[in-house]
XYZ file of C-alpha atoms in Angstrom:
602
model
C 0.000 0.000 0.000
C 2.996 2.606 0.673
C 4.108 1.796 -2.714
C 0.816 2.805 -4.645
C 0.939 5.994 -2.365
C 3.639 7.063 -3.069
C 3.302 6.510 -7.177
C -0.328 8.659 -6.942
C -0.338 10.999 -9.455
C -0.733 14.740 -8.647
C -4.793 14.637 -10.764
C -5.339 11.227 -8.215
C -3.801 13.546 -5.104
C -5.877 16.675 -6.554
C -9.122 14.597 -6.070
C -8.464 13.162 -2.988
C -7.513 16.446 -1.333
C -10.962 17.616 -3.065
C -12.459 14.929 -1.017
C -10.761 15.578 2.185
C -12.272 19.158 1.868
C -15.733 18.112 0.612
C -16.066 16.052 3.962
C -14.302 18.762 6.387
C -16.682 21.230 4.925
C -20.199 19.126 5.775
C -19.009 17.785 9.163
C -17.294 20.769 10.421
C -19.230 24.133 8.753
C -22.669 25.288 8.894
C -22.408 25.550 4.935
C -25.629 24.166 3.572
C -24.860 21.178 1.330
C -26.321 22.038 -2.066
C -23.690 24.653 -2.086
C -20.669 22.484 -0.896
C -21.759 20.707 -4.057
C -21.499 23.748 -6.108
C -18.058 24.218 -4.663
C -16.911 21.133 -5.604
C -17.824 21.801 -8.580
C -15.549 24.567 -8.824
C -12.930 22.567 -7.211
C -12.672 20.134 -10.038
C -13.427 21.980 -13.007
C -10.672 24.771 -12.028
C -8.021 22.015 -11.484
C -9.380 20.787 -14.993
C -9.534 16.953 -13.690
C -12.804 16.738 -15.983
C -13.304 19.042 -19.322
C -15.636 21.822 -18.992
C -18.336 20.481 -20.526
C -18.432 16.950 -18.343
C -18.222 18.753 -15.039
C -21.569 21.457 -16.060
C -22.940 17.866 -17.131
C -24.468 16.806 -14.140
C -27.059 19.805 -14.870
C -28.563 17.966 -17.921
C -27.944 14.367 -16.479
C -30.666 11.483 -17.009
C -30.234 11.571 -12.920
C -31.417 15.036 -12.546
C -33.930 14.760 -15.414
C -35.271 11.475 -13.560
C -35.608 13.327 -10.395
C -37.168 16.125 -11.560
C -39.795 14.239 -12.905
C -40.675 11.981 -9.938
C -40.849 15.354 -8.092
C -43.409 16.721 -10.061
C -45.359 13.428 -10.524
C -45.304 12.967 -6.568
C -46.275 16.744 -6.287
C -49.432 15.961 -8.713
C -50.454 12.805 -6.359
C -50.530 15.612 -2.832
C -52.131 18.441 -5.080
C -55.020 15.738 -6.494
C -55.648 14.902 -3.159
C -54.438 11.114 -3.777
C -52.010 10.611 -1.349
C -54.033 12.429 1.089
C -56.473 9.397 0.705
C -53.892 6.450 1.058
C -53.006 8.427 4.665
C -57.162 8.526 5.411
C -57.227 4.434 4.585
C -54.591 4.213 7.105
C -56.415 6.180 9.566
C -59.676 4.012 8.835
C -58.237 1.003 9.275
C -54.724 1.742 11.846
C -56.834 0.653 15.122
C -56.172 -2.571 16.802
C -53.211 -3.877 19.039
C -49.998 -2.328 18.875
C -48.268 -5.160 16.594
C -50.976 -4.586 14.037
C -50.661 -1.022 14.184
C -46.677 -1.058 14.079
C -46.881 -4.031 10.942
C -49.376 -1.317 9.279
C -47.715 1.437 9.473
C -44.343 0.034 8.177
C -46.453 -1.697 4.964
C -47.961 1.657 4.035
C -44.257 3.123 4.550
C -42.910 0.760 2.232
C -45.283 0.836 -0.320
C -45.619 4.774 -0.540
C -41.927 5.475 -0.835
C -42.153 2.858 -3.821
C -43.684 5.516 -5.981
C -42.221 8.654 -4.207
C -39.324 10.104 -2.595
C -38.863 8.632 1.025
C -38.319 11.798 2.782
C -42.015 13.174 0.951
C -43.365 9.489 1.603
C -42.984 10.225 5.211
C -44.497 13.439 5.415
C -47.822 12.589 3.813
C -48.173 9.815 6.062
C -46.828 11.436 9.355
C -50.111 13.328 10.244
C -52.043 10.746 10.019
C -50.246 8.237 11.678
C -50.754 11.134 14.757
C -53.987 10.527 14.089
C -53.989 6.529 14.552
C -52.274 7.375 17.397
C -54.539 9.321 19.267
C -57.209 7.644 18.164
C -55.956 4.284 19.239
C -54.346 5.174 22.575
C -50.768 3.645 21.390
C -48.061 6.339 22.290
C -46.237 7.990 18.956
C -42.865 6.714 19.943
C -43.855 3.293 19.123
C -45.179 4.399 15.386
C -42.296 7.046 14.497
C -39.561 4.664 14.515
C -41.323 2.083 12.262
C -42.594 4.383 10.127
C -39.286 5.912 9.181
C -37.794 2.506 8.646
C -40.678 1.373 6.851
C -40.536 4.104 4.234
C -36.445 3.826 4.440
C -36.464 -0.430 3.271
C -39.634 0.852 0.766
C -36.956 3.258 -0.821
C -34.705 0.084 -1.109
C -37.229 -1.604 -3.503
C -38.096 0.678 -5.882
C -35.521 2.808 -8.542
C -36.980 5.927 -7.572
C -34.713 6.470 -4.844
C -32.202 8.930 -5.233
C -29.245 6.837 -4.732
C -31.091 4.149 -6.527
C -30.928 6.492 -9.287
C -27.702 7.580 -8.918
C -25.552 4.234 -9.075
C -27.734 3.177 -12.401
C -26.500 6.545 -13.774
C -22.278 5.275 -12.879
C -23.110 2.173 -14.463
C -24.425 3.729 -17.868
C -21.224 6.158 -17.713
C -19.171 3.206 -17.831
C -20.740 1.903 -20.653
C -22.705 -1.021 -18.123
C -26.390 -1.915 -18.507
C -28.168 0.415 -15.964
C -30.244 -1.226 -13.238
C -34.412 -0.735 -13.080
C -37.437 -1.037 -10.986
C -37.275 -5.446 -12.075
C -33.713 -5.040 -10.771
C -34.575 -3.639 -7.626
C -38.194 -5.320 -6.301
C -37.089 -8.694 -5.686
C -34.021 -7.727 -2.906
C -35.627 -4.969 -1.931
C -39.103 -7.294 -1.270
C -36.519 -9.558 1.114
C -35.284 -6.276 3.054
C -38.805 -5.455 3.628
C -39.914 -8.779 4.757
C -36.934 -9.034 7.360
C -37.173 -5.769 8.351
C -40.874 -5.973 9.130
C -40.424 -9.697 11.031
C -37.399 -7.728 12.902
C -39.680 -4.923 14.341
C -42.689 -7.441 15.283
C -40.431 -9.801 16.954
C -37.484 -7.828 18.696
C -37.827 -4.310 17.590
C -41.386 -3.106 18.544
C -39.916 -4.281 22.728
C -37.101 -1.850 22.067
C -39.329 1.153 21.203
C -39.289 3.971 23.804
C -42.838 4.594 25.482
C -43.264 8.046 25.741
C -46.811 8.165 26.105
C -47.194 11.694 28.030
C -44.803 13.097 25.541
C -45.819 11.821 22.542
C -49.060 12.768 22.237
C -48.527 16.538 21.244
C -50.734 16.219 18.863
C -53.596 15.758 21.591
C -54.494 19.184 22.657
C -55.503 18.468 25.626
C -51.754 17.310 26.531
C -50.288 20.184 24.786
C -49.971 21.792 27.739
C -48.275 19.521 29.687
C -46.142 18.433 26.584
C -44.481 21.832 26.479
C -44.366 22.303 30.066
C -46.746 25.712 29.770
C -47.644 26.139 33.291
C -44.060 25.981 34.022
C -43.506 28.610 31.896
C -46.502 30.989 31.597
C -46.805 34.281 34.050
C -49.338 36.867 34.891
C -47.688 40.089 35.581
C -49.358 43.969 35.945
C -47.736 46.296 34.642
C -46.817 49.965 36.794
C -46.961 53.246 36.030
C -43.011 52.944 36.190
C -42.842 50.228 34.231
C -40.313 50.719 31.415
C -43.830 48.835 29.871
C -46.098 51.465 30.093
C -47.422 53.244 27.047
C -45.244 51.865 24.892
C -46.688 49.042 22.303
C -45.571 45.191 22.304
C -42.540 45.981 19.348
C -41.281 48.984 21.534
C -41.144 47.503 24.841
C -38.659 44.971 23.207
C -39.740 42.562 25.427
C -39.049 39.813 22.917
C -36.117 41.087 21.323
C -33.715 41.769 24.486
C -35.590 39.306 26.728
C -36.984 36.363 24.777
C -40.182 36.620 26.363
C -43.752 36.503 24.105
C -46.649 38.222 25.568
C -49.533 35.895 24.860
C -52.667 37.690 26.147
C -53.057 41.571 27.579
C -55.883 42.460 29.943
C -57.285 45.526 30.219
C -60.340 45.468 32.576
C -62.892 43.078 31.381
C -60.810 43.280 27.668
C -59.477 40.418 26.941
C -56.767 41.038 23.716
C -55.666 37.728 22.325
C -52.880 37.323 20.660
C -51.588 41.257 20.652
C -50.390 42.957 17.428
C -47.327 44.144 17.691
C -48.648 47.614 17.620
C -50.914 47.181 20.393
C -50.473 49.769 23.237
C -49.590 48.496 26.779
C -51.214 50.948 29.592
C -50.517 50.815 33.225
C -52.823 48.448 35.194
C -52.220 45.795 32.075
C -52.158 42.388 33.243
C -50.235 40.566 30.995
C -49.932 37.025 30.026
C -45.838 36.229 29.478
C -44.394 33.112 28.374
C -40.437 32.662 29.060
C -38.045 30.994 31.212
C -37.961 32.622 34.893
C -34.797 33.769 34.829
C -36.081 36.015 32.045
C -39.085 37.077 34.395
C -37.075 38.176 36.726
C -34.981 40.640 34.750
C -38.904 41.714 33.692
C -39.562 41.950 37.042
C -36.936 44.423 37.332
C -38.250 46.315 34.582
C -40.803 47.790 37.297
C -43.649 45.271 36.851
C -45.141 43.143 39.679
C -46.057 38.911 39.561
C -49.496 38.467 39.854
C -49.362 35.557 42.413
C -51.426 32.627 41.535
C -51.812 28.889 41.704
C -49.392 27.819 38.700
C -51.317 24.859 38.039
C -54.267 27.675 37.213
C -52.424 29.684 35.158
C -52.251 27.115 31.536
C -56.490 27.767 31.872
C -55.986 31.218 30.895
C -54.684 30.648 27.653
C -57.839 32.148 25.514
C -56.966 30.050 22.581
C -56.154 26.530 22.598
C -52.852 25.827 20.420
C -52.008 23.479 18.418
C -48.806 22.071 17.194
C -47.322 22.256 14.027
C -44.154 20.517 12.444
C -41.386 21.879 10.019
C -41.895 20.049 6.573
C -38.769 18.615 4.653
C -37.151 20.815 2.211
C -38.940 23.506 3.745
C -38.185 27.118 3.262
C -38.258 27.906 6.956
C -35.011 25.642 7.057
C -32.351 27.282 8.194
C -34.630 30.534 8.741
C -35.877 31.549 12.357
C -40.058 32.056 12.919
C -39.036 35.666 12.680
C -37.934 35.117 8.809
C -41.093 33.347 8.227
C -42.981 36.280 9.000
C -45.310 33.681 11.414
C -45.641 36.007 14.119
C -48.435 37.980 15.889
C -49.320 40.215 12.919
C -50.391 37.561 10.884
C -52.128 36.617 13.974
C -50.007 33.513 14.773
C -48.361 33.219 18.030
C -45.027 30.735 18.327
C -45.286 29.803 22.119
C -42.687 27.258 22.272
C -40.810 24.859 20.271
C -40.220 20.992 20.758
C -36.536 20.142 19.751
C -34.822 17.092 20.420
C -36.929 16.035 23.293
C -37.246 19.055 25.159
C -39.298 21.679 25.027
C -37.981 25.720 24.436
C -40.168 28.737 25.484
C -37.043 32.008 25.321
C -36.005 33.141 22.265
C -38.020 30.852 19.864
C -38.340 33.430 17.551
C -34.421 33.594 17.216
C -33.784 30.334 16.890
C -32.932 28.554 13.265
C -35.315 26.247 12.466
C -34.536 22.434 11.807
C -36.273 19.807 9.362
C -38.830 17.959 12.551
C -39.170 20.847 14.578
C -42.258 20.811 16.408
C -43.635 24.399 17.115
C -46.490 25.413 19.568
C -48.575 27.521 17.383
C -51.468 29.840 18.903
C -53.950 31.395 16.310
C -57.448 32.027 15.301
C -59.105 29.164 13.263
C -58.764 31.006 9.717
C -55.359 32.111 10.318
C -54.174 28.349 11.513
C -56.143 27.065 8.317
C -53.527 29.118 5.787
C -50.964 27.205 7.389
C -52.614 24.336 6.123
C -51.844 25.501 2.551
C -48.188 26.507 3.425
C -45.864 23.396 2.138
C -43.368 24.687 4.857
C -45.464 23.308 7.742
C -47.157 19.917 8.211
C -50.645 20.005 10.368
C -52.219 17.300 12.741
C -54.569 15.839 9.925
C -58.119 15.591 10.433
C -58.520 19.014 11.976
C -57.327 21.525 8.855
C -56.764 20.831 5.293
C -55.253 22.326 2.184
C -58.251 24.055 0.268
C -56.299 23.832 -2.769
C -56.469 20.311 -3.369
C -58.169 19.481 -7.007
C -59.970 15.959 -6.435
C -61.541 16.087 -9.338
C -58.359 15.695 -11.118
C -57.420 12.675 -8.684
C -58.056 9.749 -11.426
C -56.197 11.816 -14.152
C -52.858 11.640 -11.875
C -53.690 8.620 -10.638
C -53.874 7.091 -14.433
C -50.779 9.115 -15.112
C -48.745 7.654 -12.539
C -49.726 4.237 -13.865
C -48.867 4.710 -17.296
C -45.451 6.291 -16.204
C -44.412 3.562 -14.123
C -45.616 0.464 -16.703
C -43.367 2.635 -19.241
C -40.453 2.628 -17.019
C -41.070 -1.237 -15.491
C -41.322 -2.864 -18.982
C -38.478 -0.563 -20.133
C -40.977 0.843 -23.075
C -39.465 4.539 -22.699
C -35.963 5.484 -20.938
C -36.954 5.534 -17.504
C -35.709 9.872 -17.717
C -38.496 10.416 -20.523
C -41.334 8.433 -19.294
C -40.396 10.618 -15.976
C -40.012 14.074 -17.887
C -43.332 12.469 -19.631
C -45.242 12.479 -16.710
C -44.345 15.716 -14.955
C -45.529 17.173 -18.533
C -48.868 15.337 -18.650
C -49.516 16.820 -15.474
C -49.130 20.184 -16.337
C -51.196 19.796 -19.393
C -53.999 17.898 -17.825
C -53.743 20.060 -15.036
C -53.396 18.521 -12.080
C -50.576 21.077 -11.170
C -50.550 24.987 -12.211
C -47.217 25.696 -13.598
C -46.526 27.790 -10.292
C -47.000 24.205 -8.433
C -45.084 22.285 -11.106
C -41.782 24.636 -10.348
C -42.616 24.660 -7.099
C -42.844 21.204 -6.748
C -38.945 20.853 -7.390
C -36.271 20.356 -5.168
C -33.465 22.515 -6.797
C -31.325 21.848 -3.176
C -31.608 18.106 -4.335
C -30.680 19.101 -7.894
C -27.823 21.183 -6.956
C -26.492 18.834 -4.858
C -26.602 15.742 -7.382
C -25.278 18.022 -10.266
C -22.908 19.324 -8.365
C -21.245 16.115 -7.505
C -21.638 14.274 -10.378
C -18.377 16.057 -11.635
C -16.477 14.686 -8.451
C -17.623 11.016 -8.968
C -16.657 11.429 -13.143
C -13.468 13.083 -11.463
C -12.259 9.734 -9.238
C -13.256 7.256 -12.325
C -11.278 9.087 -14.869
C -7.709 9.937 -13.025
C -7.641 6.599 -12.639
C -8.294 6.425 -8.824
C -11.509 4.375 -8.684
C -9.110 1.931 -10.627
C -6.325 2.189 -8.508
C -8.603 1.646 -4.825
C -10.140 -0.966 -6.679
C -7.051 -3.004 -7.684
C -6.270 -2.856 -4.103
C -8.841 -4.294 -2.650
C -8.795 -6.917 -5.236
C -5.233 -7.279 -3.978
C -6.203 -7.438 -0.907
C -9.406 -9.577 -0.973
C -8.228 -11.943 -3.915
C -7.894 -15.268 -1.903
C -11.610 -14.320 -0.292
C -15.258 -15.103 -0.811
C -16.921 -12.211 -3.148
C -19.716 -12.518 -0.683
C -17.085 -10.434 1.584
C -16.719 -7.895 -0.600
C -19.758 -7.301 -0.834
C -20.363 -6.805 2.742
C -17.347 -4.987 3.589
C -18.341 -2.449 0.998
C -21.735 -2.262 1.919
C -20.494 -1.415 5.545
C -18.363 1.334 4.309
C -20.807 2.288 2.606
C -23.490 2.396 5.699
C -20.333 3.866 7.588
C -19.914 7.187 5.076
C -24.169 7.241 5.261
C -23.711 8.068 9.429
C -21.518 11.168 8.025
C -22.705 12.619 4.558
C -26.331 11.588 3.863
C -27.291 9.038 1.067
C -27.325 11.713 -1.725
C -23.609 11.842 -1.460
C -22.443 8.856 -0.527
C -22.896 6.648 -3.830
C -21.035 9.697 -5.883
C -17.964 9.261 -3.655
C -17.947 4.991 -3.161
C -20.026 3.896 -6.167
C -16.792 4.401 -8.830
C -14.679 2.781 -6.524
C -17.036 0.002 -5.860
C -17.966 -0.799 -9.310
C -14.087 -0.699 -10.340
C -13.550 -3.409 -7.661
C -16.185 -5.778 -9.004
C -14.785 -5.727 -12.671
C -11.168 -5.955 -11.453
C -12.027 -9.175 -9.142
C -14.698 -10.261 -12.138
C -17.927 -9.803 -10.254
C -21.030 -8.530 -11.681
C -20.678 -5.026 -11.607
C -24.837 -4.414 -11.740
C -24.690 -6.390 -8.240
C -22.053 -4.509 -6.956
C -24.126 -0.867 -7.925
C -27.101 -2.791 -6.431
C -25.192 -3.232 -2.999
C -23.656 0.201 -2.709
C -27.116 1.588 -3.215
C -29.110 0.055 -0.805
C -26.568 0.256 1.187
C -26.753 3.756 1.122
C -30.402 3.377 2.646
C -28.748 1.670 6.037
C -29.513 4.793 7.885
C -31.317 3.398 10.593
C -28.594 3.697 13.460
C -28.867 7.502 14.089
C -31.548 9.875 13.799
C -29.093 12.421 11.437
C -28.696 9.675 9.040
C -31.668 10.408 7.181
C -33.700 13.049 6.703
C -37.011 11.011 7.397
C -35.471 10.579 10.902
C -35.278 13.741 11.736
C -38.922 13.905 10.634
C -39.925 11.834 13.256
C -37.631 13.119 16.344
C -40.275 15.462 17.367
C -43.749 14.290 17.008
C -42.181 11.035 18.409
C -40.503 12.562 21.270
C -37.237 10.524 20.754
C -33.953 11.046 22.052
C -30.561 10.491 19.753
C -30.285 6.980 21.504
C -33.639 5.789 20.750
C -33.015 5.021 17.192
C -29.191 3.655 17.818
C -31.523 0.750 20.384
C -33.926 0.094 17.586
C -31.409 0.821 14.480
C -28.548 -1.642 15.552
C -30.540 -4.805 14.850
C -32.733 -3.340 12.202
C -29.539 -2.743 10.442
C -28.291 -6.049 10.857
C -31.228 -7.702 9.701
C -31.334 -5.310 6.450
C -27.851 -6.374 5.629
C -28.188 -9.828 5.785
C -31.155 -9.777 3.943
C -29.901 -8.093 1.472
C -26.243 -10.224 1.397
C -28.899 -13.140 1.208
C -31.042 -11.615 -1.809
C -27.659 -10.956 -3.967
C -26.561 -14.444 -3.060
C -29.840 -16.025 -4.514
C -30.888 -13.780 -6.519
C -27.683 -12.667 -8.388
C -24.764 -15.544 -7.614
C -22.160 -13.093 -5.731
C-alpha cells in the first residue's frame, strides 16, 4: 500500500484532497450542502480533472432529469388529493393492538416510498399516523420509529430512490447496462420482509414509550407536553414600568428578553394574541411566556407577579394551540419564525418549540429552524387554516386541510402515474423520458398549475446531485476508482466475493452516518464498481449493494432526513433510534447479502 501511495499521481492527489475538503466542509461548517456541491464543482473543473463540458454535465444528467420528474409526478399525487387518501385508509383502518398497528404502518411506509421520494413518503403519512395514534391510545414513539424505517427499506425496492438512481447513472457512464425497478423489487421485497419480522419480533420491545410526551398532537396534553404552566406568568404592569405606554414591538420585550406576551388584559378586555402595535397601559395584566430567569430581569423592569396557583395559570390561555411541524425541504429551514414572518401580525403566536426532546419557550423566535421541529402555534381558526396551505409546515390531519387540493383531477394523476411507471417497469421509454413524460402530462392535464409544477422541485436536491456528479466522473477518470479498486482486489483476492460485498456495503453504511445518502454513492459507487470488474464480479450487483446500502440509515436519527422527521412528534432522544437501528440494520444487511446471493450468484 505505501508503494501505490507514493506513485499517486498529482490529478489522483488533486481529487483526494478535493475529497478531504468536501467532507471537512459538511461535518465541520454550517455551509448548507447544495452549495458544498457547487463548490466542488468549482474545485474540479478549475483544477481541470474533468473538461468543462463533463463537469456542467451533471445539470442535464438522465439523474437530474429522472428526479425532476418523480418530483413533479409525486407533487401531482398531494395536489389531487391522492395521497391524502392512502393516509385517510390508514387512519380508517390503523386501530387494533400495537403489533398490528406497528406491521401497518411500516407496509404503508414501504409501499408509498415505492412511488415517491422517502423523505415526501414520510411526510404525507406522518399526520395521520398522529392521528392513529390518538385515536388508538398507542403512544407515537412506538409508530415514528417504524414508520421511518418502513418508508427507508420501501426506498430500497423501488428505482426511484435517489441513490437508486444515482448508481444506475455510474453504471451507464461506464458503458454497463443500468439497473431498473425489475432489478430492484425482488431484494428490496426480502429487506422489507426481514425488516418488518425484525420490528414485530425484537424491535417493537425496544421502542421507547413516551406516552405523556408523545401525544402533542392531543391538545388536551399540549400543555403539559411543552411544560406551559411551568412557563406561563401573569404580571401587571406599573406606572413605572419601562412597559407602560409603549406598544408590544417597543417595549422589546421579545427582542432583548426572549419573552412573548400571549394575552393583555385591560379590565374586562381580553386582547388575544396582541399585534405588535398594540399599546400596553398601566394596570395591564399581561400574560408572558419565558423561562424565569427572564421574568425576573422583567420583574426588574418595574412590573409586579401576579401571584397565583401555577397549576391555574395554563387555563388562561384564551386560545387553545395546536402544534405544528417543520416540513422537509422547507423554506423555513435554516430561517428563524421571525424570517417566516409567522408572528403575531399575521395573527399567529409561536409559544414554544419541541426540539430534540425538550421543550424551548425564550427566544423561539431567534432560533434557526430544523427539518422535525415541532412548534407550539397559537392562532385564530382562519389564520391556523392558511398554514394548512403553506408546504413549509405539516398540520395534525383531520382538523385543517389544504383548500387547494383538485380531487376532481385525482383519477387523471392517478392514471398518469400508472402509465409512467408500466413505461419505465417494462423498459418501453428510458426511464428519464417516461419521468419528464409524466411531470408534462400533469401540467397539461392540469393537475398542477405551472406555479405548483416549479414549485414542486427540489433545486437543493438538484444542486447537490449536479454538483457532484463532476467529483464522482473526477475519481473514475484519473484513474483512482481503478487504482482503490485493484487494491482491494489485492487485498481480498484469496476471499469469498460474498465479503466484498459486505465490507463495501459497511463502508458504505459507515460514510451514510456522516454525509447523507445523496452523497455517498457519488464518492464509493466508482470505486465500488471498479472493484467488481477488477475481481470479475457482476458489476450491476455490486451498484445494487452500494445503493441500498446507502439506505442503512437506521442507526442515528441524522442519518436520514425522514429521521429527523420523526424526532419530534415522536418525542425521541438520539439513543432511541441507535436501540432500535442496531438490529434493524443487521437484519437489512443480511437480507440483502442473502437476496444478492440467490438472486444474483455473488
Amino acid at each position: 500500500m505505501r508503494y501505490t501511495f507514493v506513485m499517486l499521481t498529482n490529478s489522483e492527489l488533486t481529487v483526494i484532497g478535493i475529497i478531504v475538503v468536501t467532507l471537512g466542509l459538511i461535518a465541520f461548517t454550517r455551509l448548507r450542502i447544495d452549495l458544498i456541491a457547487l463548490l466542488v464543482l468549482l474545485m474540479v473543473a478549475l483544477a481541470q480533472l474533468v473538461p468543462a463540458n463533463a463537469a456542467l454535465s451533471g445539470f442535464s444528467s438522465t439523474v437530474v432529469i429522472t428526479i425532476i420528474g418523480l418530483l413533479v409526478i409525486t407533487s401531482g399525487l398531494e395536489q389531487t388529493g391522492v395521497m391524502q387518501w392512502v393516509a385517510r385508509q390508514l387512519g380508517a383502518y390503523g386501530r387494533g393492538s400495537e403489533a398490528k398497528l406497528i406491521a401497518l404502518v411500516m407496509l404503508a411506509g414501504a409501499a408509498v416510498s415505492l412511488l415517491m421520494n422517502n423523505v415526501a413518503a414520510g411526510a404525507v403519512l406522518l399526520p395521520a399516523v398522529l392521528q392513529v395514534s390518538r385515536e388508538s391510545g398507542v403512544a407515537a414513539s412506538k409508530l415514528m420509529i417504524p414508520l421511518a424505517f418502513g418508508v427507508t427499506v420501501g426506498g430500497m425496492a423501488t428505482y426511484f430512490t435517489t441513490a437508486n438512481i444515482l448508481m444506475s447513472e455510474l453504471l451507464i457512464t461506464q458503458g454497463i447496462a443500468g439497473l431498473g425497478m425489475l432489478d430492484f423489487m425482488p431484494v428490496g421485497g426480502m429487506i422489507v420482509a426481514a425488516g418488518l419480522l425484525y420490528m414485530l419480533l425484537l424491535g417493537r420491545r425496544l421502542l421507547p414509550d413516551r406516552t405523556a410526551l408523545t401525544q402533542s398532537f392531543h391538545q388536551v396534553n399540549l400543555h403539559d407536553t411543552y411544560e406551559l404552566a411551568e412557563q406561563m406568568w401573569q404580571i401587571r404592569v406599573t406606572s413605572d414600568s419601562r412597559l407602560a405606554n409603549q406598544t408590544v414591538q417597543e417595549s422589546d420585550i421579545n427582542a432583548e428578553l426572549g419573552l412573548t406576551v400571549a394575552a393583555v388584559w385591560r379590565g374586562r378586555e381580553t386582547i388575544t394574541i396582541p399585534k405588535s402595535h398594540q399599546m400596553i397601559f398601566p394596570a395591564d395584566e399581561l400574560l408572558i411566556v419565558g423561562h424565569e430567569d427572564r421574568l425576573e430581569q422583567l420583574l426588574a423592569w418595574g412590573n409586579e407577579l401576579i401571584e397565583s396557583d401555577k397549576h391555574a395559570v395554563k387555563g388562561v390561555l384564551p386560545i387553545e394551540p395546536i402544534e405544528i411541524t417543520i416540513a422537509p425541504r422547507s423554506n423555513a429551514i435554516g430561517k428563524t419564525l421571525s424570517d417566516m414572518k409567522l408572528n403575531r401580525d399575521a395573527g399567529l403566536l409561536a409559544m414554544a418549540l419541541w426540539r430534540d426532546g425538550r421543550s424551548f419557550h425564550t427566544d423561539v423566535r431567534k432560533m434557526p429552524l430544523q427539518v422535525g421541529d415541532a412548534i407550539l402555534v397559537v392562532g385564530q381558526s382562519s389564520d391556523i387554516q392558511n398554514l394548512a396551505n403553506n408546504s413549509n409546515f405539516i398540520l395534525p390531519a383531520g382538523e385543517y386541510s389544504a383548500q387547494t387540493i383538485e380531487s376532481q383531477k385525482a383519477p387523471y394523476a392517478v392514471g398518469i402515474t400508472a402509465i409512467v411507471l408500466a413505461l419505465a417497469f417494462f423498459n418501453i421509454l428510458p426511464t428519464p423520458i417516461a419521468m419528464l413524460a409524466g411531470a408534462a402530462a400533469m401540467a397539461l392535464t392540469r393537475c398542477l398549475r405551472m406555479e405548483q409544477f416549479y414549485a414542486a422541485v427540489d433545486w437543493r436536491t438538484i444542486f447537490l446531485v449536479a454538483g457532484m456528479l463532476p467529483l464522482s466522473l473526477a475519481i473514475t477518470e484519473t484513474g483512482l476508482a481503478d487504482r482503490v479498486g485493484g487494491a482491494l482486489e489485492s487485498s481480498l483476492m484469496s476471499a469469498n466475493s460474498l465479503l466484498l460485498f459486505a465490507i463495501i456495503a459497511l463502508l458504505t453504511m459507515a460514510v451514510v452516518q456522516v454525509i447523507g445518502g445523496q452523497v455517498t454513492p457519488l464518492l464509493v459507487g466508482p470505486i465500488a464498481i471498479k472493484a467488481a470488474l477488477q475481481m470479475g464480479i457482476d458489476p450491476r450487483a455490486m451498484a445494487m449493494a452500494v445503493a441500498m446500502a446507502c439506505s442503512l440509515a437506521f442507526i442515528t436519527p441524522i442519518s436520514h432526513p425522514v429521521n429527523i422527521l420523526m424526532m419530534g412528534p415522536g418525542g425521541y432522544k438520539f439513543s432511541d433510534f441507535s436501540r432500535v437501528g442496531i438490529g434493524m440494520t443487521v437484519v437489512a444487511l443480511l437480507a440483502m447479502l442473502l437476496g444478492l446471493a440467490l438472486l444474483w450468484g455473488v
